[in-house]
Tab-separated table of N, CA and C in Angstrom:
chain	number	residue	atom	x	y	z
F	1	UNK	N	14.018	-10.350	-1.172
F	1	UNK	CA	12.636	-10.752	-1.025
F	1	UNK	C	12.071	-11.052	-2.409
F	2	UNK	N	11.673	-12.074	-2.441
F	2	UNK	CA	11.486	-12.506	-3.591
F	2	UNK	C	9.422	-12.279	-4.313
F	3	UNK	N	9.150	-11.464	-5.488
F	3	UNK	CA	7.601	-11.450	-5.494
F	3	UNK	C	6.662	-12.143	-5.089
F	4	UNK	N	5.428	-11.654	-4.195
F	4	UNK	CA	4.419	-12.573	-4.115
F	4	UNK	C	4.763	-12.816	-2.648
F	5	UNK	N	5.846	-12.650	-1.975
F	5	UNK	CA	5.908	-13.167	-0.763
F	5	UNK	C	6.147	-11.940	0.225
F	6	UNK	N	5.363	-12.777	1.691
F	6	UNK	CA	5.439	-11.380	2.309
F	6	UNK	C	6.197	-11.454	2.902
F	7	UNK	N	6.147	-10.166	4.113
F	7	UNK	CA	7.589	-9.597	4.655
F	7	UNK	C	7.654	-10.932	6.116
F	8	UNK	N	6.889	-10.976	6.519
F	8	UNK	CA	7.126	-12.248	7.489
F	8	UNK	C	8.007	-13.789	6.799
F	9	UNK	N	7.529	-14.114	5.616
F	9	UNK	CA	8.167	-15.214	5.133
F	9	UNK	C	9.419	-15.079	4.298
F	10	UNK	N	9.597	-13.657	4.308
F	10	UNK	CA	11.042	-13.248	4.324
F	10	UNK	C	11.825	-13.245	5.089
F	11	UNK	N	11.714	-12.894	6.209
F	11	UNK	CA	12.300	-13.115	7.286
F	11	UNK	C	12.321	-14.442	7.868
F	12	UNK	N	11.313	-15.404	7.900
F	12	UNK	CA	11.299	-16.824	7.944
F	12	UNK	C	12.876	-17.112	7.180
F	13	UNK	N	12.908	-16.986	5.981
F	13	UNK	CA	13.648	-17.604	4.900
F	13	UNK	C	14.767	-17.188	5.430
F	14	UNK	N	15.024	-15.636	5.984
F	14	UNK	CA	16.567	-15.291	6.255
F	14	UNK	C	16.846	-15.734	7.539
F	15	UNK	N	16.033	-16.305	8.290
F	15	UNK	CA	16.538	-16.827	9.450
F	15	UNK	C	16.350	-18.230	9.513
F	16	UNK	N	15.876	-18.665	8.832
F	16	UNK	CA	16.020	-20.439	8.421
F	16	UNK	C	15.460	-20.792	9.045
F	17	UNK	N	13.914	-20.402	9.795
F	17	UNK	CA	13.087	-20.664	10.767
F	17	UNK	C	11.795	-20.198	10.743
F	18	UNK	N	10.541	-20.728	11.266
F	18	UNK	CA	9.291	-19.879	11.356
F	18	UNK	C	9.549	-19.397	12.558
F	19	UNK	N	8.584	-18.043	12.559
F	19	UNK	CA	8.686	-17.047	13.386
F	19	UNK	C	7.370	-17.299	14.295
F	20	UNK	N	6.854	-17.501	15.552
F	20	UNK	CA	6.160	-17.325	15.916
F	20	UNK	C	5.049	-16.335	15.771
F	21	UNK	N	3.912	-16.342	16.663
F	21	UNK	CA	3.083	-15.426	16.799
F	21	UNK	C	3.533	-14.030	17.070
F	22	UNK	N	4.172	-14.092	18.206
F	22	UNK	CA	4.466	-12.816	18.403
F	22	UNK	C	5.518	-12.270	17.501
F	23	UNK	N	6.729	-12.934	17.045
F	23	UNK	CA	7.289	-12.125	15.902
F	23	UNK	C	6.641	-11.890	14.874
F	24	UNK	N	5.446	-12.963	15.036
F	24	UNK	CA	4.851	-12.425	13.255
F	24	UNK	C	4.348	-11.099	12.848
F	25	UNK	N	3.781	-10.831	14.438
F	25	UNK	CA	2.851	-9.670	14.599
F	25	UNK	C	4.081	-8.323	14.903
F	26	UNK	N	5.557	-8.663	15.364
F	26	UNK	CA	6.311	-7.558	15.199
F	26	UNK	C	6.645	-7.498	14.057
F	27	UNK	N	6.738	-8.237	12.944
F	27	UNK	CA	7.437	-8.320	11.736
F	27	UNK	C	6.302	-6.982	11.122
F	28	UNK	N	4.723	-7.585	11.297
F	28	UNK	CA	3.825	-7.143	10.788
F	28	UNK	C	3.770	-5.168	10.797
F	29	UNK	N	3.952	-5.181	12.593
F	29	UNK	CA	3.685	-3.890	13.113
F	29	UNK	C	4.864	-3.048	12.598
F	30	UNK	N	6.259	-3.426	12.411
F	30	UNK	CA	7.217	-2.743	11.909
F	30	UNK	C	7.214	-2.556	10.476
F	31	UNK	N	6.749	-3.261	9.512
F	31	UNK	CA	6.436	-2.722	8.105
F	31	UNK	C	5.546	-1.839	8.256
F	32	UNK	N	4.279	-2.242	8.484
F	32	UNK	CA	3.453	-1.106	8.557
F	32	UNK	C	3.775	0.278	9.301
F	33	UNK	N	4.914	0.527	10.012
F	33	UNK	CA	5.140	1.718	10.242
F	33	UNK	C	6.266	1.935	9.358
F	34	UNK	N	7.274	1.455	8.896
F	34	UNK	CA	7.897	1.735	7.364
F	34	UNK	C	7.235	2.304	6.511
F	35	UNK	N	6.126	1.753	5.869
F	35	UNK	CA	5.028	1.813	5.234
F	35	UNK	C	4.947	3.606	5.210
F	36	UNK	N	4.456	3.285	6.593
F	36	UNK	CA	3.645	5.172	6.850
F	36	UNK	C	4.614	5.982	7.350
F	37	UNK	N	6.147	5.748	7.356
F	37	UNK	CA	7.402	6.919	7.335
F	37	UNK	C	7.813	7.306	5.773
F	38	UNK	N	7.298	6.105	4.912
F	38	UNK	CA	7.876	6.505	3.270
F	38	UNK	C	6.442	7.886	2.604
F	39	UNK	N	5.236	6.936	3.364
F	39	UNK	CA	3.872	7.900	2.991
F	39	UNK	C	4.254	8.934	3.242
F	40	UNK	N	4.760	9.422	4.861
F	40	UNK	CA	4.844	10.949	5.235
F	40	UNK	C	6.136	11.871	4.310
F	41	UNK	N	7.071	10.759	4.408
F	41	UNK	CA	7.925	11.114	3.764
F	41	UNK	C	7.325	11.735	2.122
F	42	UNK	N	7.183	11.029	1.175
F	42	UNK	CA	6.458	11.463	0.201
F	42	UNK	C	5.406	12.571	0.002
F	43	UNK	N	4.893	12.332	0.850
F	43	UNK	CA	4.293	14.017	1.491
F	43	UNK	C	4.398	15.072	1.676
F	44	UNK	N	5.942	15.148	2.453
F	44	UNK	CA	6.542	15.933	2.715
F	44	UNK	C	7.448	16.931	1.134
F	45	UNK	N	7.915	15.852	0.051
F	45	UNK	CA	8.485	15.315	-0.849
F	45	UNK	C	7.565	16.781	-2.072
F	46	UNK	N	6.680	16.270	-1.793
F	46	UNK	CA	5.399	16.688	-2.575
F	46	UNK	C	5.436	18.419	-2.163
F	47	UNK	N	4.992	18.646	-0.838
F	47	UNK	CA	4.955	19.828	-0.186
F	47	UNK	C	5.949	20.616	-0.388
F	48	UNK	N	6.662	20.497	-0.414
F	48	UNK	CA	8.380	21.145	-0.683
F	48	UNK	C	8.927	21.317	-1.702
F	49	UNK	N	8.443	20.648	-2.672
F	49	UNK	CA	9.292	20.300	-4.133
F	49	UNK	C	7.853	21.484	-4.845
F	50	UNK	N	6.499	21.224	-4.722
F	50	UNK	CA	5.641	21.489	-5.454
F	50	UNK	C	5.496	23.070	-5.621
């Protein structure tokens, strides 16, 4: 993934295609829960280590 670009037009690029609406919005909904498994994770990270 190259800077500046987001995770939808990454996936565009690796599939040599635009993604519709509805994949855009799964592309969308699955980072954002990545997102908030690394947060908890780090959290957890914090709690344990500290």
């Amino acid at each position: 993934m190259r800077k500046n670009q987001s995770t939808h037009q990454a996936v565009e690029s690796a599939l040599k295609r635009s993604l519709n609406n509805w994949e855009t919005k799964q592309v969308s909904d699955t980072t954002h829960q990545i997102i908030e498994l690394i947060e908890v994770e780090q959290k957890e990270n914090l709690i344990f280590e500290g």
